[in-house]
Structures are given as structure tokens and as C-alpha cells.
Amino acid sequence: MGQVTVFSGPERRRRWSEEERLRILSEAFAPGACVAEVCRRHDISSALIYAWRRKLLDAGAAQEAEAPDALPTPVFAEAVIDGDAVPVSAAEHPAMIIDLPRGKRLSVFAAASPALVAAALKALR
């Protein structure tokens, strides 16, 4: 005869409603938000957040007309040109400076090859 083990108590797997998922996703991917902090706050893994986002985006691609507006759509960053800037030699100063979240900064010099710049930007994505 076989042995049967009965576990009683709370279920280990948590269930999230669609409204909770959308609220957590919009919180995690809001401008300036840190996904890891949102995951810690809600006690979930970052893999789950990205799985929820992928499912939402896949559902949006399949049903574009009914896609919820929970996640912001990607937009181009505004470029600001300083008209009062003093011209300097290209070898000394970067041609482009990109300020990233959390105080990081990417400097691109004029001598950088397009492939190198593309690889750096792809790595930051």
C-alpha cells in the first residue's frame, strides 16, 4: 500500500488578479522607477514582472485595438542644443553626452565608430 501525504495550510503559489498585475507593471515601468525595488516591495521575482510584461505586450500585439494603456509607449528623447556653447576641438570633448537614470552618463566621442556606438546603446537597452 502506498503512502499519502496531505499538506494543510496556505497555498504556496500566490494568485494575482489582472488589476493587481497591471498596477504592479505600471509601477515597475513608470519613468524613474527601479524594477528591482518594486519586486522587493511586492515580494515577487523580477522574472515574473518581465513575464507579465511580455504576456501583456503579446496580447496587445494580437489585439491591438483592445490593448490597455497601462504601460507607457516608447518615445524619442528630446534633444537640447546649447546655442551659447563655445566650439572646442573634437578630440578633447565628447560629441554627445547621454544622461542615464541613477546618475550614470554615457559620453560618445566623434572618433567613435558607428558600430561601437550602436553596440554601447544596445547594451544599455
Short mmCIF file of C-alpha atoms in Angstrom, two decimals:
data_model
loop_
_atom_site.label_atom_id
_atom_site.label_comp_id
_atom_site.label_asym_id
_atom_site.label_seq_id
_atom_site.Cartn_x
_atom_site.Cartn_y
_atom_site.Cartn_z
CA MET A 1 0.00 0.00 0.00
CA GLY A 2 1.31 3.50 -0.88
CA GLN A 3 1.81 6.43 1.44
CA VAL A 4 -0.24 9.63 1.05
CA THR A 5 0.95 12.96 2.48
CA VAL A 6 -1.63 15.71 2.98
CA PHE A 7 -0.35 19.28 3.26
CA SER A 8 -2.61 21.69 5.02
CA GLY A 9 -2.20 25.41 5.36
CA PRO A 10 -1.84 28.30 2.94
CA GLU A 11 -1.18 27.65 -0.73
CA ARG A 12 2.46 28.29 -1.71
CA ARG A 13 1.60 29.75 -5.10
CA ARG A 14 0.10 33.22 -4.93
CA ARG A 15 -2.61 34.32 -7.33
CA TRP A 16 -2.60 37.82 -8.79
CA SER A 17 -5.68 39.42 -10.34
CA GLU A 18 -5.35 41.23 -13.66
CA GLU A 19 -5.85 44.58 -11.90
CA GLU A 20 -3.02 43.80 -9.45
CA ARG A 21 -0.72 42.74 -12.27
CA LEU A 22 -1.41 45.92 -14.25
CA ARG A 23 -0.92 48.08 -11.16
CA ILE A 24 2.43 46.41 -10.36
CA LEU A 25 3.56 46.62 -14.01
CA SER A 26 2.68 50.31 -14.30
CA GLU A 27 4.53 50.93 -11.01
CA ALA A 28 7.60 48.95 -12.14
CA PHE A 29 7.90 50.58 -15.57
CA ALA A 30 6.99 54.14 -14.62
CA PRO A 31 9.60 56.75 -15.53
CA GLY A 32 12.37 56.74 -12.94
CA ALA A 33 11.19 53.52 -11.27
CA CYS A 34 13.51 50.65 -10.41
CA VAL A 35 12.09 47.22 -11.25
CA ALA A 36 14.14 45.52 -8.53
CA GLU A 37 12.75 47.85 -5.85
CA VAL A 38 9.17 47.22 -6.98
CA CYS A 39 9.84 43.47 -6.93
CA ARG A 40 11.19 43.66 -3.38
CA ARG A 41 8.24 45.77 -2.25
CA HIS A 42 5.72 43.24 -3.59
CA ASP A 43 7.87 40.19 -2.75
CA ILE A 44 7.98 38.84 -6.32
CA SER A 45 10.84 37.94 -8.64
CA SER A 46 11.93 40.21 -11.45
CA ALA A 47 11.46 37.30 -13.87
CA LEU A 48 7.76 37.31 -13.02
CA ILE A 49 7.49 41.05 -13.74
CA TYR A 50 9.10 40.60 -17.15
CA ALA A 51 6.94 37.54 -17.90
CA TRP A 52 3.81 39.56 -17.11
CA ARG A 53 5.04 42.41 -19.33
CA ARG A 54 5.83 40.02 -22.20
CA LYS A 55 2.35 38.45 -21.95
CA LEU A 56 0.75 41.89 -21.89
CA LEU A 57 2.73 43.05 -24.91
CA ASP A 58 1.96 39.81 -26.79
CA ALA A 59 -1.73 40.23 -26.02
CA GLY A 60 -1.51 43.84 -27.21
CA ALA A 61 0.10 42.78 -30.47
CA ALA A 62 -2.61 40.18 -31.02
CA GLN A 63 -5.45 42.54 -30.10
CA GLU A 64 -4.08 45.99 -30.83
CA ALA A 65 -7.45 47.70 -30.65
CA GLU A 66 -8.17 46.42 -27.14
CA ALA A 67 -4.69 46.83 -25.63
CA PRO A 68 -4.71 48.53 -22.20
CA ASP A 69 -2.74 51.76 -21.77
CA ALA A 70 -1.05 50.55 -18.58
CA LEU A 71 2.47 50.78 -19.98
CA PRO A 72 3.82 53.97 -21.48
CA THR A 73 4.61 53.79 -25.17
CA PRO A 74 8.25 54.36 -26.16
CA VAL A 75 9.04 57.88 -27.34
CA PHE A 76 12.11 59.69 -28.57
CA ALA A 77 14.07 61.75 -26.06
CA GLU A 78 14.09 65.48 -26.58
CA ALA A 79 17.42 66.84 -27.84
CA VAL A 80 18.54 70.16 -26.37
CA ILE A 81 21.09 72.23 -28.27
CA ASP A 82 23.01 74.87 -26.36
CA GLY A 83 23.33 77.85 -28.70
CA ASP A 84 25.80 79.64 -26.41
CA ALA A 85 28.31 76.78 -26.42
CA VAL A 86 31.88 77.62 -27.31
CA PRO A 87 33.30 75.44 -30.12
CA VAL A 88 36.04 73.09 -28.91
CA SER A 89 38.23 70.51 -30.57
CA ALA A 90 36.50 67.18 -31.17
CA ALA A 91 39.38 65.14 -29.77
CA GLU A 92 39.11 66.65 -26.27
CA HIS A 93 35.38 66.73 -25.65
CA PRO A 94 32.58 64.28 -26.39
CA ALA A 95 30.30 64.89 -29.34
CA MET A 96 27.29 63.61 -27.40
CA ILE A 97 26.55 63.09 -23.70
CA ILE A 98 23.64 60.87 -22.67
CA ASP A 99 22.43 61.19 -19.07
CA LEU A 100 21.02 57.89 -17.79
CA PRO A 101 18.92 57.13 -14.71
CA ARG A 102 20.61 56.88 -11.32
CA GLY A 103 23.29 59.44 -12.18
CA LYS A 104 25.04 57.45 -14.92
CA ARG A 105 26.37 59.22 -18.01
CA LEU A 106 27.45 57.92 -21.43
CA SER A 107 29.88 60.09 -23.42
CA VAL A 108 30.28 59.48 -27.15
CA PHE A 109 33.32 60.99 -28.85
CA ALA A 110 33.37 62.00 -32.50
CA ALA A 111 36.13 59.46 -33.20
CA ALA A 112 33.91 56.54 -32.08
CA SER A 113 32.84 54.23 -34.87
CA PRO A 114 29.10 53.88 -35.55
CA ALA A 115 29.31 50.15 -34.74
CA LEU A 116 30.82 50.88 -31.32
CA VAL A 117 28.17 53.48 -30.50
CA ALA A 118 25.40 51.13 -31.65
CA ALA A 119 26.80 48.31 -29.50
CA ALA A 120 27.02 50.56 -26.45
CA LEU A 121 23.45 51.81 -26.87
CA LYS A 122 22.20 48.27 -27.47
CA ALA A 123 23.91 47.10 -24.28
CA LEU A 124 22.20 49.89 -22.32
CA ARG A 125 18.79 48.94 -23.67
#
